[in-house]
PDB file of C-alpha atoms in Angstrom:
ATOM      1  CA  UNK A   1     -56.150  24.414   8.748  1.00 96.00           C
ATOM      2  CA  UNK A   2     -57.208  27.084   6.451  1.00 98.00           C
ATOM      3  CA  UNK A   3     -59.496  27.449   3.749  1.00 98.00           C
ATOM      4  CA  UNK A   4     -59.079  29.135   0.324  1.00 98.00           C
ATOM      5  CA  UNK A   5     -61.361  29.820  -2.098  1.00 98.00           C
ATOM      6  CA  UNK A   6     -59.360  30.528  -5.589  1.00 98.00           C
ATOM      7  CA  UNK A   7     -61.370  31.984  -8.546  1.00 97.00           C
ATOM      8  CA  UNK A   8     -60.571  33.015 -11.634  1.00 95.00           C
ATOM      9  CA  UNK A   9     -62.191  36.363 -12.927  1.00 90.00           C
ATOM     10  CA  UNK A  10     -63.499  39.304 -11.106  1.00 86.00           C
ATOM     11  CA  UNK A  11     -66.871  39.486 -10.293  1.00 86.00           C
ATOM     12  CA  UNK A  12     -68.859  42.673 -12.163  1.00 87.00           C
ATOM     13  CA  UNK A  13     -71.743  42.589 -10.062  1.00 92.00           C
ATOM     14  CA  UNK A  14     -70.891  44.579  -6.256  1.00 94.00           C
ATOM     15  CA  UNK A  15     -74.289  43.265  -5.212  1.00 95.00           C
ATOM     16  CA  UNK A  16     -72.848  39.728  -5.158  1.00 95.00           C
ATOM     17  CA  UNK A  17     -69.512  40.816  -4.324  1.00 95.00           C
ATOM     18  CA  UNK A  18     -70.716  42.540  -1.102  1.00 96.00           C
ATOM     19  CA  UNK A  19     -73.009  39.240  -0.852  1.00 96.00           C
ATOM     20  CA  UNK A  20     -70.036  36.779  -0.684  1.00 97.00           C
ATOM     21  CA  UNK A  21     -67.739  39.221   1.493  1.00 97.00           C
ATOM     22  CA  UNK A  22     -70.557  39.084   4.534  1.00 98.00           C
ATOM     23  CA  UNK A  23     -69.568  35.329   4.640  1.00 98.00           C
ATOM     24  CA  UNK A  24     -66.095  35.611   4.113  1.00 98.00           C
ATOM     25  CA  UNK A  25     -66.053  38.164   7.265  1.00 98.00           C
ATOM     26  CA  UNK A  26     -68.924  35.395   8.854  1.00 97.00           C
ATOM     27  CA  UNK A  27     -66.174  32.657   8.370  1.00 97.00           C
ATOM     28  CA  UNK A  28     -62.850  34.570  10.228  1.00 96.00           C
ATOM     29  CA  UNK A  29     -64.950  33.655  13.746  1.00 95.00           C
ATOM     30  CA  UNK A  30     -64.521  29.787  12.222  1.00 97.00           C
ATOM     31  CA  UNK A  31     -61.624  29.109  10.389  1.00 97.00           C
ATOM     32  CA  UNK A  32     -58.382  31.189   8.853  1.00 98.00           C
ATOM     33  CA  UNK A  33     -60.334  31.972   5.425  1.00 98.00           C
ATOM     34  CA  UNK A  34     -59.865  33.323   2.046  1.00 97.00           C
ATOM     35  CA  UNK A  35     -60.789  34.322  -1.177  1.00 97.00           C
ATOM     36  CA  UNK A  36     -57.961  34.388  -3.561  1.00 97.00           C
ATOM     37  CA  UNK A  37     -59.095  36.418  -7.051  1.00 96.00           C
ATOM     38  CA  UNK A  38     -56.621  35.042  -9.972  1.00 95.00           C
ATOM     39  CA  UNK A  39     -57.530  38.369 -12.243  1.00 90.00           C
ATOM     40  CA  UNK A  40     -59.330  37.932 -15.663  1.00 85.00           C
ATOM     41  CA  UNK A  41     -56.760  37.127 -18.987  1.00 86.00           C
ATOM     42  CA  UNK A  42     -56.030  39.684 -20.878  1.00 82.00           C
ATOM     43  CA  UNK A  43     -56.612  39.858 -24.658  1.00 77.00           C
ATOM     44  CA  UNK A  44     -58.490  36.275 -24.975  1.00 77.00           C
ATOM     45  CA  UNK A  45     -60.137  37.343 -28.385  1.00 79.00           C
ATOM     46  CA  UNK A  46     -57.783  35.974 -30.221  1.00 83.00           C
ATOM     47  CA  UNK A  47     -57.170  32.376 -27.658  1.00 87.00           C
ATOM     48  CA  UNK A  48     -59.417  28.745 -28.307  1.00 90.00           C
ATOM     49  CA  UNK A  49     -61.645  27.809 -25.350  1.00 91.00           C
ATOM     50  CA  UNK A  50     -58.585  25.016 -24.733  1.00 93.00           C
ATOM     51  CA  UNK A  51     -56.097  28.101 -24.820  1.00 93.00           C
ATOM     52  CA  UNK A  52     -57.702  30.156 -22.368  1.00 92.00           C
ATOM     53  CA  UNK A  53     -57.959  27.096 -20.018  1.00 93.00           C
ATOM     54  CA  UNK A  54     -54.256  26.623 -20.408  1.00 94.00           C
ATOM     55  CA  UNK A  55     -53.247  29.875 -19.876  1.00 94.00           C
ATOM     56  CA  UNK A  56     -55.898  29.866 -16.693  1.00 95.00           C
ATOM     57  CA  UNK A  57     -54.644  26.603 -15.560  1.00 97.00           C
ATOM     58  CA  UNK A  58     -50.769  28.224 -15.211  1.00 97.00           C
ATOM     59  CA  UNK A  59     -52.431  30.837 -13.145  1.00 97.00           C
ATOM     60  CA  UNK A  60     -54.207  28.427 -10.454  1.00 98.00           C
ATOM     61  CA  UNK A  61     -51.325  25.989 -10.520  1.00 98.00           C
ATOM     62  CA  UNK A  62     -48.877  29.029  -9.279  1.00 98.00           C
ATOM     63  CA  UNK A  63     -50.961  29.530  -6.687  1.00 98.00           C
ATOM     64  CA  UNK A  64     -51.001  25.888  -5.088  1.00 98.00           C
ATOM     65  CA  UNK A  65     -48.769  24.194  -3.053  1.00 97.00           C
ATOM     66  CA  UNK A  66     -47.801  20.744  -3.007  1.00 96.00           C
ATOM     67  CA  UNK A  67     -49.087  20.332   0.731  1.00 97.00           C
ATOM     68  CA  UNK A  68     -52.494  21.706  -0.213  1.00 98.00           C
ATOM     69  CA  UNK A  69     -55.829  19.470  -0.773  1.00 98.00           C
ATOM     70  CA  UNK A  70     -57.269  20.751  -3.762  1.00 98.00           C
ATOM     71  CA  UNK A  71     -60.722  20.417  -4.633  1.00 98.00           C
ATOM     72  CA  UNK A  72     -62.300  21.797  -7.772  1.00 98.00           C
ATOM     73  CA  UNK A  73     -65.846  23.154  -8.302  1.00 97.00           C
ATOM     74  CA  UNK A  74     -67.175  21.491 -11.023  1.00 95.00           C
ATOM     75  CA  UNK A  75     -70.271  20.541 -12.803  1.00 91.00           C
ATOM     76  CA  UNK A  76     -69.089  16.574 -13.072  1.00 92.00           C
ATOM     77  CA  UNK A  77     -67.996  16.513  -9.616  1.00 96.00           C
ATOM     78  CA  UNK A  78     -69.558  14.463  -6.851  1.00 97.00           C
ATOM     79  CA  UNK A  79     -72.586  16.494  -4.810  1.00 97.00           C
ATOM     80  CA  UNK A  80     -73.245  16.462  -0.873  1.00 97.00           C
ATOM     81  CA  UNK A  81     -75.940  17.584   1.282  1.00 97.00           C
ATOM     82  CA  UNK A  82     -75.182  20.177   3.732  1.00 97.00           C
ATOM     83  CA  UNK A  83     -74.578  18.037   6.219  1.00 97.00           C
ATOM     84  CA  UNK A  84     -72.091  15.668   4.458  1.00 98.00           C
ATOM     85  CA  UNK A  85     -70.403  18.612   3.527  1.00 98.00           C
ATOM     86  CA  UNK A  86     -70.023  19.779   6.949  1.00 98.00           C
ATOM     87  CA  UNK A  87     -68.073  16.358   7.678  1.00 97.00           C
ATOM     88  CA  UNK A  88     -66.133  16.795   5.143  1.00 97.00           C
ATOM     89  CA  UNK A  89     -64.686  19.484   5.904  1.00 97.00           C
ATOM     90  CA  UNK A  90     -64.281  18.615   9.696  1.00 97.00           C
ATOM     91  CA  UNK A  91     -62.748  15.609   8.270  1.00 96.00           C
ATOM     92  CA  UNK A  92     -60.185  17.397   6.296  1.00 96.00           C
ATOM     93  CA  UNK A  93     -59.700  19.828   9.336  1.00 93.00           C
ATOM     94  CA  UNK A  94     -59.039  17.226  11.757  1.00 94.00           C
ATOM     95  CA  UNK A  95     -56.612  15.002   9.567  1.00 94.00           C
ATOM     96  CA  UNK A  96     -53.934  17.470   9.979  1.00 92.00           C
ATOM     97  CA  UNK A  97     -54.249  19.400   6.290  1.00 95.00           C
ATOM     98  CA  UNK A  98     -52.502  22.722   6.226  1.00 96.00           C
ATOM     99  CA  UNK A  99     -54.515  24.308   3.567  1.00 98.00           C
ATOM    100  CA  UNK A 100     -58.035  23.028   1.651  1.00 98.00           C
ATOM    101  CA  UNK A 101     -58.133  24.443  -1.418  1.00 98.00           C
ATOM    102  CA  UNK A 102     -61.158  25.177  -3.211  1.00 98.00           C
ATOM    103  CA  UNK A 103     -61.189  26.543  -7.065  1.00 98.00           C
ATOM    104  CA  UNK A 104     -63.118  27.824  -9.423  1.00 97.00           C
ATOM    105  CA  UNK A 105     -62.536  27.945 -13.016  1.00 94.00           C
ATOM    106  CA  UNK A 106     -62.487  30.514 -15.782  1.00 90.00           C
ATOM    107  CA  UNK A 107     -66.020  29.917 -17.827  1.00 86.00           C
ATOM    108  CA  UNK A 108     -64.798  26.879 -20.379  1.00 90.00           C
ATOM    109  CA  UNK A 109     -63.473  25.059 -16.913  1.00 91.00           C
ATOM    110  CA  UNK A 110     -60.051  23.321 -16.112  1.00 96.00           C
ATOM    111  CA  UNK A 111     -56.775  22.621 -17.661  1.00 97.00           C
ATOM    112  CA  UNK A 112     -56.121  19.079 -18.140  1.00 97.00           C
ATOM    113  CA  UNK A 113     -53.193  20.120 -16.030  1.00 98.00           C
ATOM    114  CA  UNK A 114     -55.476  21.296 -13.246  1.00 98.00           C
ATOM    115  CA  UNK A 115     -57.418  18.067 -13.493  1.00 98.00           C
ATOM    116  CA  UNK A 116     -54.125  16.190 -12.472  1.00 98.00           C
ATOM    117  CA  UNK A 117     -53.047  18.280  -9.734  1.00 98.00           C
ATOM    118  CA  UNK A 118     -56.891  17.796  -8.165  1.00 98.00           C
ATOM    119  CA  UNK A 119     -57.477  15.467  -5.411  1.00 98.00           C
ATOM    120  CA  UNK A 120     -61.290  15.782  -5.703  1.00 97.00           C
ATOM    121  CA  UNK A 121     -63.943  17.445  -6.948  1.00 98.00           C
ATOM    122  CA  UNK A 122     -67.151  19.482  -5.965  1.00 97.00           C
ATOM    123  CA  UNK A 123     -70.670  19.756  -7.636  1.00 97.00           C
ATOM    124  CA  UNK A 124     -72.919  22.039  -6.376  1.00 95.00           C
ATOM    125  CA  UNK A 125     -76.092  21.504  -8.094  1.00 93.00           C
ATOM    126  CA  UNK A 126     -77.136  19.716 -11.697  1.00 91.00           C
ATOM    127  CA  UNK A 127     -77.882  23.102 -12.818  1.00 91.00           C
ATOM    128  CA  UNK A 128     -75.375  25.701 -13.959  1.00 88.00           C
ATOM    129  CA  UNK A 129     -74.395  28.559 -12.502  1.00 88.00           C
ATOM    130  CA  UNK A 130     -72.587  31.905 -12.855  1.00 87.00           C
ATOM    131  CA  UNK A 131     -69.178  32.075 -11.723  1.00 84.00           C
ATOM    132  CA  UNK A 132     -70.020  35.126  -9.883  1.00 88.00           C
ATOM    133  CA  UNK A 133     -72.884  33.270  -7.933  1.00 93.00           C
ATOM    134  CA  UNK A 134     -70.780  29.656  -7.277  1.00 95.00           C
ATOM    135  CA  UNK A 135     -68.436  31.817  -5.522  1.00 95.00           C
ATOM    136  CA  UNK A 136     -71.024  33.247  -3.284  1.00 97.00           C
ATOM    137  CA  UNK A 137     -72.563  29.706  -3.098  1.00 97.00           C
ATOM    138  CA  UNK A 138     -69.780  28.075  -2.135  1.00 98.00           C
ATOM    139  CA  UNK A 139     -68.929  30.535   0.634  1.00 98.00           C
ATOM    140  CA  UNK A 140     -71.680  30.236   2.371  1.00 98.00           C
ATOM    141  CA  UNK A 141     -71.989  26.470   2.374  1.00 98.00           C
ATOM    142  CA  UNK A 142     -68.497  26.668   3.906  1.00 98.00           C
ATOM    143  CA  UNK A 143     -70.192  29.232   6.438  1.00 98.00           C
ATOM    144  CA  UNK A 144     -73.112  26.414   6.641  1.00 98.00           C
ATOM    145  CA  UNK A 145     -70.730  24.000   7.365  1.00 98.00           C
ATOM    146  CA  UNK A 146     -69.194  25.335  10.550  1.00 98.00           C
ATOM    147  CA  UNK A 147     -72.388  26.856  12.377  1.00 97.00           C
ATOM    148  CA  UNK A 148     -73.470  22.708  11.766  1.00 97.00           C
ATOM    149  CA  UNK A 149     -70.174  21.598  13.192  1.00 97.00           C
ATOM    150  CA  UNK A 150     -70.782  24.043  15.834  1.00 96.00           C
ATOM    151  CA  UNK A 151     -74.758  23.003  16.348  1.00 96.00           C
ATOM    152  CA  UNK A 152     -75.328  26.340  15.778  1.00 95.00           C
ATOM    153  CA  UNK A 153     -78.653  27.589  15.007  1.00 92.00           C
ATOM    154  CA  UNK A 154     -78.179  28.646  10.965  1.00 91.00           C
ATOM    155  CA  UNK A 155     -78.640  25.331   9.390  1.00 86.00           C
ATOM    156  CA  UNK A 156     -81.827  23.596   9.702  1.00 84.00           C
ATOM    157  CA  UNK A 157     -83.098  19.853   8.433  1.00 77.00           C
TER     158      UNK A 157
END
């Protein structure tokens, strides 16, 4: 199986960027991983919040496939512990899934069309975050999850 991580919108800060890229290296000793950057929309001064979410929605539906499990990060979706997470995942992984799709959105969320194509999604907290930091979040709670499916020493309860 492998893992992708699509997000929409470069991330301005290298501090975080560097962040997120020691667990994306972390996760190549797991799992074939990656994070997939749909670049920011050009000229959205003059697009509605529902336009830009269109237009974004095109971008992250182009880069699915129809084999792929798709979860979205979002604020509505339902939360795990670490652990449940974890099994997850190894439940995905062991069911024969080519590719597990994670996504985050553009900062007004997803396309009605995205919603459709989803098979599930993710919350990570009640509180919100910045797209920059769910992306480093959610990286390393995929790390998380395979040093606990490994009973390796990172995670501890």
């Amino acid at each position: 199986m492998k893992i992708t991580l699509l997000a929409v919108g470069k991330t301005d800060d290298s501090r975080i960027e560097q962040l997120t890229q020691v667990y994306v290296d972390r996760l190549h000793h797991y799992i074939n991983f990656e994070l997939e950057i749909i670049p920011d929309l050009k000229r959205t001064k003059n697009l509605s919040e529902e336009q830009q979410k269109n237009e974004e929605g095109k971008l992250i539906l182009n880069k699915l496939e129809k084999s792929d499990f798709v979860s979205l990060l979002d604020e509505k979706g339902k939360k795990y512990s670490s652990l449940q997470f974890a099994e997850l995942i190894n439940k995905r992984s062991v069911s024969g899934l080519k590719r597990l799709v994670f996504v985050i959105g553009g900062p007004y969320g997803f396309s009605p069309e995205v919603y459709s194509r989803s098979n599930s999604k993710l919350s990570l907290s009640d509180m919100t975050f910045s797209h920059q930091m769910v992306r480093l979040f959610a990286v390393e709670q995929v790390y998380r999850a395979f040093t606990i499916l490994k009973n390796e020493p990172y995670h501890h309860e």
